[in-house]
């Protein structure tokens, strides 16, 4: 477990490491930069998971399962919100279903924690979790990432996922998603891209999402404006912060 400064969670848990660049939202992924740094520091778990491409580190597509990390949440006595696989995607095609089942068992056995799982592959998430081997866990929130309208179809796919709480992360928001349908989506996180190559986020795109949230009864969480210096840009919008959290009743 790693304590984290991510505004909408308390800790990260990474039983899987490594990923594959999939769509435009992956271009400047913070996890690629972090994995490259950890590899350079000699952390075996991240060895060979990235390669240099120009000035950037990019995923090689290798996936590493960390069975030693599986039992970590059992040892945390204090209830936490836990972001699962901040350094990967639990529903990557190369993560075996039986390993996902092991992750599910740990989450089932630790109901004191609230687990938050994000995927860019909600189609695989829906296919697997609709199977007989997976039970609906009320302490597991399931979500997908949508960076612009080219991947807005992921919202339809996450609606197929059996979950008490479904959510969407519009981060990095690199284009308008004015046509987003947030029916049966309980929570929306919005954030601009950060880091040395951050792409701009327009305020009107954020306004569009908030308006959609209000119509659909979706909790609205504004994470950050982003940019090369995200701390300087902050997260104040219209003179306040937006830290809404979801409930299962829409």
Coordinates of C-alpha atoms in Angstrom, one line a residue, residues 14-227:
X14 CA -0.8 -2.4 -7.3
X15 CA -1.0 -6.2 -7.7
X16 CA -0.3 -5.6 -11.4
X17 CA 2.3 -3.4 -13.1
X18 CA 2.7 -2.4 -16.7
X19 CA 0.3 -1.5 -19.5
X20 CA -0.1 -0.8 -23.2
X21 CA -0.7 2.6 -24.9
X22 CA -4.3 2.3 -26.1
X23 CA -5.8 5.7 -27.0
X24 CA -5.0 9.4 -26.9
X25 CA -5.5 9.6 -23.2
X26 CA -2.5 7.3 -22.7
X27 CA 0.0 9.6 -24.5
X28 CA 1.4 11.3 -21.4
X29 CA 0.4 8.8 -18.8
X30 CA 1.9 9.6 -15.4
X31 CA 2.3 5.9 -14.6
X32 CA 4.7 5.5 -17.6
X33 CA 6.9 8.2 -16.2
X34 CA 6.7 6.8 -12.7
X35 CA 7.4 3.2 -13.8
X36 CA 10.5 4.5 -15.7
X37 CA 11.8 6.2 -12.6
X38 CA 11.2 3.2 -10.4
X39 CA 13.0 1.0 -13.0
X40 CA 16.0 3.5 -12.9
X41 CA 16.0 3.2 -9.1
X42 CA 16.4 -0.6 -9.4
X43 CA 12.9 -1.7 -8.4
X44 CA 12.6 -5.2 -9.9
X45 CA 8.8 -5.0 -10.3
X46 CA 9.1 -2.2 -12.9
X47 CA 12.2 -3.5 -14.8
X48 CA 11.6 -3.4 -18.5
X49 CA 8.0 -2.2 -18.4
X50 CA 8.9 1.0 -20.3
X51 CA 11.2 2.1 -23.0
X52 CA 12.5 5.5 -24.2
X53 CA 10.6 7.1 -27.2
X54 CA 12.2 10.4 -27.9
X55 CA 12.2 12.2 -24.5
X56 CA 9.3 10.1 -23.2
X57 CA 9.0 6.8 -21.4
X58 CA 6.3 4.6 -23.0
X59 CA 4.9 1.2 -22.0
X60 CA 6.5 -1.8 -23.7
X61 CA 3.2 -3.8 -23.3
X62 CA 4.7 -6.1 -20.7
X63 CA 2.5 -7.0 -17.8
X64 CA 3.9 -8.1 -14.4
X65 CA 1.7 -9.8 -11.8
X66 CA 2.7 -9.2 -8.2
X67 CA 1.4 -12.0 -6.2
X68 CA 3.3 -10.9 -3.1
X69 CA 1.2 -7.7 -3.1
X70 CA -2.1 -9.5 -3.1
X71 CA -2.5 -9.8 0.6
X72 CA -1.5 -6.3 1.5
X73 CA -5.1 -4.9 2.2
X74 CA -5.7 -7.7 4.7
X75 CA -3.1 -6.1 6.9
X76 CA -4.5 -2.6 6.8
X77 CA -6.7 -2.2 9.9
X78 CA -7.8 1.4 9.2
X79 CA -10.6 1.6 6.5
X80 CA -9.4 3.3 3.4
X81 CA -10.5 4.3 -0.1
X82 CA -8.1 2.3 -2.3
X83 CA -7.3 3.0 -5.9
X84 CA -6.6 -0.4 -7.4
X85 CA -3.8 -0.6 -10.0
X86 CA -2.8 3.0 -10.4
X87 CA 0.2 1.6 -12.3
X88 CA -1.7 -0.7 -14.6
X89 CA -5.2 -1.8 -15.7
X90 CA -6.6 -4.8 -13.9
X91 CA -8.7 -5.6 -17.0
X92 CA -5.8 -5.5 -19.5
X93 CA -6.1 -8.4 -21.9
X94 CA -3.0 -10.0 -20.6
X95 CA -4.1 -10.1 -17.0
X96 CA -5.5 -13.7 -16.5
X97 CA -9.1 -14.1 -15.2
X98 CA -7.9 -16.3 -12.4
X99 CA -5.6 -13.5 -11.1
X100 CA -8.5 -11.0 -11.3
X101 CA -10.5 -13.6 -9.2
X102 CA -7.7 -13.5 -6.6
X103 CA -8.0 -9.7 -6.4
X104 CA -11.8 -10.1 -6.0
X105 CA -11.3 -12.5 -3.1
X106 CA -9.1 -10.1 -1.3
X107 CA -11.6 -7.2 -1.8
X108 CA -14.5 -9.5 -0.7
X109 CA -12.6 -10.4 2.5
X110 CA -11.8 -6.8 3.4
X111 CA -15.2 -5.0 3.4
X112 CA -13.8 -2.3 5.6
X113 CA -12.0 -0.8 2.6
X114 CA -13.6 0.8 -0.4
X115 CA -11.9 -0.2 -3.7
X116 CA -11.9 2.0 -6.8
X117 CA -11.0 0.3 -10.1
X118 CA -10.6 2.3 -13.3
X119 CA -10.2 0.7 -16.7
X120 CA -9.8 1.8 -20.3
X121 CA -11.2 -1.6 -21.2
X122 CA -14.7 -1.6 -19.9
X123 CA -15.8 -4.1 -22.5
X124 CA -13.5 -6.8 -21.0
X125 CA -14.5 -5.7 -17.5
X126 CA -18.2 -6.2 -18.4
X127 CA -17.6 -9.5 -20.0
X128 CA -15.6 -10.9 -17.1
X129 CA -17.7 -9.5 -14.2
X130 CA -21.0 -10.7 -15.7
X131 CA -19.7 -14.2 -15.4
X132 CA -20.9 -16.6 -12.7
X133 CA -17.5 -16.6 -10.9
X134 CA -17.8 -13.0 -9.8
X135 CA -20.1 -11.6 -7.2
X136 CA -21.2 -8.0 -6.9
X137 CA -19.2 -6.4 -4.1
X138 CA -20.8 -3.3 -2.6
X139 CA -17.3 -2.0 -1.4
X140 CA -16.0 -2.1 -5.0
X141 CA -16.6 0.9 -7.3
X142 CA -16.0 0.3 -11.0
X143 CA -15.2 2.9 -13.5
X144 CA -13.8 3.8 -16.9
X145 CA -11.6 6.6 -18.3
X146 CA -13.0 8.9 -21.1
X147 CA -10.6 11.5 -22.4
X148 CA -12.7 12.9 -25.3
X149 CA -15.6 12.0 -27.5
X150 CA -13.7 9.4 -29.5
X151 CA -14.0 7.0 -26.6
X152 CA -17.4 8.1 -25.3
X153 CA -18.7 4.6 -26.1
X154 CA -17.0 3.4 -23.0
X155 CA -19.9 4.9 -21.0
X156 CA -22.2 2.4 -22.7
X157 CA -19.8 -0.4 -21.8
X158 CA -19.4 0.5 -18.2
X159 CA -23.2 0.6 -17.8
X160 CA -23.1 -3.2 -18.6
X161 CA -20.9 -3.8 -15.6
X162 CA -22.6 -5.1 -12.4
X163 CA -21.7 -2.6 -9.7
X164 CA -23.2 -0.7 -6.8
X165 CA -21.2 2.3 -7.8
X166 CA -20.2 3.1 -11.4
X167 CA -18.0 6.0 -12.2
X168 CA -16.1 7.8 -15.0
X169 CA -12.8 9.6 -14.9
X170 CA -12.7 12.4 -17.5
X171 CA -9.0 12.8 -17.0
X172 CA -7.0 13.8 -18.8
X173 CA -9.8 15.7 -20.4
X174 CA -8.4 16.6 -23.8
X175 CA -11.7 17.4 -25.7
X176 CA -15.4 18.1 -25.3
X177 CA -17.6 15.3 -24.2
X178 CA -20.8 17.4 -24.4
X179 CA -22.7 14.3 -25.7
X180 CA -21.9 12.1 -22.7
X181 CA -24.8 10.1 -21.4
X182 CA -24.3 9.7 -17.6
X183 CA -27.4 7.6 -16.9
X184 CA -26.6 5.0 -14.2
X185 CA -23.2 6.6 -13.7
X186 CA -22.9 7.6 -10.0
X187 CA -19.8 9.7 -10.0
X188 CA -17.7 11.8 -12.5
X189 CA -14.2 12.9 -11.8
X190 CA -12.9 15.7 -14.1
X191 CA -9.3 16.7 -14.4
X192 CA -6.8 18.4 -16.8
X193 CA -3.6 16.7 -17.9
X194 CA -0.5 17.4 -15.9
X195 CA 3.2 17.0 -16.5
X196 CA 5.8 18.4 -18.9
X197 CA 3.8 17.7 -22.1
X198 CA 0.4 18.5 -20.7
X199 CA -2.4 19.3 -23.2
X200 CA -4.7 22.2 -22.4
X201 CA -8.2 21.7 -21.0
X202 CA -10.9 24.2 -21.8
X203 CA -13.1 25.5 -19.0
X204 CA -16.2 25.1 -21.2
X205 CA -15.6 21.3 -21.4
X206 CA -15.7 21.1 -17.6
X207 CA -18.9 23.2 -17.5
X208 CA -20.5 20.8 -20.0
X209 CA -19.7 17.9 -17.8
X210 CA -21.0 19.5 -14.6
X211 CA -24.3 20.4 -16.4
X212 CA -24.7 16.8 -17.5
X213 CA -24.0 15.6 -14.0
X214 CA -26.7 17.9 -12.6
X215 CA -29.3 16.6 -15.1
X216 CA -28.4 12.9 -14.4
X217 CA -27.9 13.1 -10.6
X218 CA -24.2 12.2 -10.9
X219 CA -21.8 13.3 -8.2
X220 CA -19.3 15.8 -9.6
X221 CA -15.6 15.9 -8.5
X222 CA -13.3 18.4 -10.0
X223 CA -9.8 17.1 -9.4
X224 CA -7.5 19.7 -11.1
X225 CA -6.9 22.2 -13.9
X226 CA -3.6 20.4 -14.6
X227 CA -0.8 21.9 -16.8

